[in-house]
C-alpha atoms as one frame of an Amber mdcrd trajectory, in Angstrom:
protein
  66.760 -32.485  71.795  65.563 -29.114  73.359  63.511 -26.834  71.013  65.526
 -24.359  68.679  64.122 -21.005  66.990  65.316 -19.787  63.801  64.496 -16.373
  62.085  64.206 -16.718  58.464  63.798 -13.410  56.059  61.792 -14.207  53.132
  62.241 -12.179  50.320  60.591 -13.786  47.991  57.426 -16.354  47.572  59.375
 -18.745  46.037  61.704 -18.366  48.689  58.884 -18.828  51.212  57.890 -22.183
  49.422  61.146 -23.187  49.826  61.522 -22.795  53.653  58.284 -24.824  54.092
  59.511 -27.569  52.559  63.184 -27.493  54.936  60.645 -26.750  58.314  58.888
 -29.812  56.888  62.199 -31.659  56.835  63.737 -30.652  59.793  60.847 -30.631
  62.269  61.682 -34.368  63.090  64.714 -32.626  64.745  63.225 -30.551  67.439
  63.722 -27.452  64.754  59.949 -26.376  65.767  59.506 -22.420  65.896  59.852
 -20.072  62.845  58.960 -16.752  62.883  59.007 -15.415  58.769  58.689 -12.364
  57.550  58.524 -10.883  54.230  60.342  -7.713  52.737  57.305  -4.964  52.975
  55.974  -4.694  49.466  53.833  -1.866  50.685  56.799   0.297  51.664  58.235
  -0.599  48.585  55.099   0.023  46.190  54.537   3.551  48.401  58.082   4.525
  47.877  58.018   3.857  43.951  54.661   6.261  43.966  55.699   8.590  45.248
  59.398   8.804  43.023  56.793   8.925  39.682  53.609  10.840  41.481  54.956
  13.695  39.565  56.150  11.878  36.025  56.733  13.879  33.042  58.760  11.299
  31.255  55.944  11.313  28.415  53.565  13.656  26.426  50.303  12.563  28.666
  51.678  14.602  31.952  50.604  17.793  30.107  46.973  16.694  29.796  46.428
  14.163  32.739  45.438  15.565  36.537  46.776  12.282  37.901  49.123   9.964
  37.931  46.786   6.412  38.501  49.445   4.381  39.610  47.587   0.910  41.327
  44.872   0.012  44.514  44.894  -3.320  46.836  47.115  -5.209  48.835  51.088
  -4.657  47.944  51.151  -8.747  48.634  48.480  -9.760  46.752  48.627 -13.276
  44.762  45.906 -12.169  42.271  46.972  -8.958  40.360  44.665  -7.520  37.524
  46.265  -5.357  34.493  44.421  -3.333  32.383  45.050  -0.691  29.423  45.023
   2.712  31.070  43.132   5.102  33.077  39.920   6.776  32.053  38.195  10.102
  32.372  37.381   8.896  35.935  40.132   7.018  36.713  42.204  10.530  36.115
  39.806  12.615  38.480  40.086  10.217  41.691  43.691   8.910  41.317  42.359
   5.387  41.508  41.872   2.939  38.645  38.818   1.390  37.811  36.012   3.207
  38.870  33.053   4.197  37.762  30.888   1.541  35.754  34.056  -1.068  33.761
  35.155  -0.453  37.858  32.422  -1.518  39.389  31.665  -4.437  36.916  35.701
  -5.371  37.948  34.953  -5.843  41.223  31.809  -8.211  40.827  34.166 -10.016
  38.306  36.557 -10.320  41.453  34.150 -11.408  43.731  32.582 -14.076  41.717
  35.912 -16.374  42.183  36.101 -15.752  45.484  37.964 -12.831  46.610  37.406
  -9.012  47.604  38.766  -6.231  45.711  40.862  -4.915  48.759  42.498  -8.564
  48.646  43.757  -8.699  44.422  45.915  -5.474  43.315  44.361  -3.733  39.948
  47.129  -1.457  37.929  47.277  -0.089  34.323  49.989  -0.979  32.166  49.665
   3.189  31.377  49.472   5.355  34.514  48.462   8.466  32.852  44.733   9.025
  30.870  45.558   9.427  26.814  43.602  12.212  25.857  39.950  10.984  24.357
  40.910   7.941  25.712  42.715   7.123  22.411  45.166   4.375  22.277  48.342
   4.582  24.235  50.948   5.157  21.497  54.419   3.166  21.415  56.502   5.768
  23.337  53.920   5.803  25.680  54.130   2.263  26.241  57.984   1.709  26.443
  58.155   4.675  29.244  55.008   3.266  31.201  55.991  -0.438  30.717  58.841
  -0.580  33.155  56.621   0.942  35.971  54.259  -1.995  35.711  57.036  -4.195
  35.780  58.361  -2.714  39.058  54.972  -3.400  40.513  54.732  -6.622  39.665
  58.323  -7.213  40.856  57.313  -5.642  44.462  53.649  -7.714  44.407  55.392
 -10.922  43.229  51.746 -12.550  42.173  51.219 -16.047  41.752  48.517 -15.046
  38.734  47.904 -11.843  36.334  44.565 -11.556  34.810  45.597  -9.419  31.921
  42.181  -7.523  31.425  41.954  -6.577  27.576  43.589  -6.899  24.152  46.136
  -4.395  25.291  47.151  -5.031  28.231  47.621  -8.845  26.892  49.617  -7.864
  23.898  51.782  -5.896  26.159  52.902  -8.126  28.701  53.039 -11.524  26.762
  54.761  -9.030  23.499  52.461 -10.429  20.615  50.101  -9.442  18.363  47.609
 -12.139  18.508  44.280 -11.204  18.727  42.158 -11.653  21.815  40.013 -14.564
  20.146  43.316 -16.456  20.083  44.777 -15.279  23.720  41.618 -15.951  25.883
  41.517 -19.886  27.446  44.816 -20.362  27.061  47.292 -19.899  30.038  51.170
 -17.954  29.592  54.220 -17.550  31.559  55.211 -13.643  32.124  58.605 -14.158
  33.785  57.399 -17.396  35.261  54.043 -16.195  36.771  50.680 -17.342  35.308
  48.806 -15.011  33.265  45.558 -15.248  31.376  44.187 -12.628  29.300  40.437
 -12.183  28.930  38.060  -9.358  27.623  38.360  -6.029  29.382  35.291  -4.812
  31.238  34.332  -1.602  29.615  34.355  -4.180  26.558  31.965  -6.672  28.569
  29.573  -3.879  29.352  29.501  -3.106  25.120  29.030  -6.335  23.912  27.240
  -9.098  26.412  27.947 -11.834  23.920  31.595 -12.148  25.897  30.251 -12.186
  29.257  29.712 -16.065  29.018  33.702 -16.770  27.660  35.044 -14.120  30.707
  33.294 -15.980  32.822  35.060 -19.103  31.890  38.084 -17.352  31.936  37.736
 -16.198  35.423  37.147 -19.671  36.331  40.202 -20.438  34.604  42.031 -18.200
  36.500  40.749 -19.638  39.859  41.508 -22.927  39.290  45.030 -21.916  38.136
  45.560 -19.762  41.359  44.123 -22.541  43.486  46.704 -25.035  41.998  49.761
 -22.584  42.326  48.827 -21.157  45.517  47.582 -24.384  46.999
C-alpha cells in the first residue's frame, strides 16, 4: 500500500495522547507521515494580557503600577502558582523576582528543568498594598484569570507554591502541614502544594520537606508525561 499523509490539529494534550496511540495502530497500514500541530497557547496567553493589562475590575488597580500577569513557555507541562505579586514583582511586571524569585528558580532547576521551560503565575495579578492578604473579592475577580491560563497552558502538573495559592485552587481550608506530600486533581491535572519560597527563605526547617515535595512533583510529571 503506497504511503498516505494525514494532517491532524491537536487542540488539546489529551487529544495529542490520543492520536499517538491511533498512529501506533494504524502504522501497520502504510498510514506513516503525520504532521501535528497544536492551537498556539502563546497567541492565546498574549491575547488574554493584553484584554486585562489595564484591569480595574478590583480595588488593587488604584495602588498597583502593574498588572503581573505570568513568565515561561505558553506550553509548558510544569506550571508553578503562587499567592500574588510583591513590591518587586509590581515594579518589573514579572513575577518572582528578587530573592523568593531567585530561590524559585534553583527550586526549578533542581528537578531538572529551566525556568524559561515551566510557566510561574499568581493566583492575584495585582500587588495588595503592604503585601497584606488578598481579600475574598479579590480572589473571586482574580481567580478566573488563573483559570484561563491554565486552560491555554493545559499542564500535566501545578506546583501550588504556598498555603494560599493551595487553598485556592483545591477550595479547602486545610492547613499546609496537611496539604504538602499528598497529590490532588484540579480539573483532572496533578497538583501538589508545598511551602512558598519567601516562606523557605524565613524558616529553613521546611527546606528539607520542599525538597521532598519537589521530588514528588518530578516523579509525578515523569509518570504523566512519560
Amino acid at each position: 500500500m503506497g504511503e498516505r499523509t494525514v494532517d491532524v490539529n491537536v487542540e488539546t494534550k489529551e487529544t495529542l495522547a490520543a492520536v499517538r496511540t491511533f498512529i501506533q495502530a494504524q502504522a501497520e497500514f502504510g498510514l506513516s507521515e503525520f504532521r501535528l500541530a497544536r492551537t498556539d497557547a502563546a497567541a492565546r496567553l498574549t491575547d488574554f494580557h493584553g484584554s486585562i493589562r489595564d484591569c480595574r475590575m478590583c480595588g488593587l488597580c488604584e495602588s498597583r503600577r502593574a498588572v503581573v500577569f505570568g513568565s515561561g513557555n505558553p506550553e509548558a507541562d510544569l506550571m508553578f502558582v503562587g499567592e500574588a505579586p510583591g513590591a518587586e514583582e509590581d515594579r518589573t511586571g514579572m513575577p518572582f523576582v528578587g530573592p523568593a524569585g531567585e530561590l524559585l528558580t534553583r527550586m526549578i532547576e533542581a528537578i531538572g528543568f529551566q525556568r524559561d521551560e515551566v510557566y510561574i503565575a499568581n493566583v492575584i495579578k495585582c500587588r495588595p498594598p503592604g503585601n497584606r492578604d488578598p481579600k475574598p473579592e479579590e480572589v473571586s475577580t482574580c481567580k478566573p484569570f488563573l483559570e484561563r491560563q491554565i486552560e491555554y497552558i493545559q499542564p500535566v502538573a501545578i506546583c501550588a507554591l504556598g498555603l494560599f495559592a493551595a487553598r485556592t485552587l483545591l477550595e479547602t481550608d486545610e492547613p499546609m502541614s496537611s496539604l504538602r506530600g499528598r497529590l490532588f486533581s484540579y480539573r483532572g491535572i496533578h497538583l501538589i502544594p508545598t511551602y512558598h519560597p519567601a516562606a523557605l527563605l524565613r524558616n529553613r526547617q521546611w527546606k528539607r520537606p520542599a525538597w521532598e515535595d519537589l521530588q514528588h512533583l518530578r516523579r509525578v510529571y515523569d509518570n504523566a508525561a512519560g
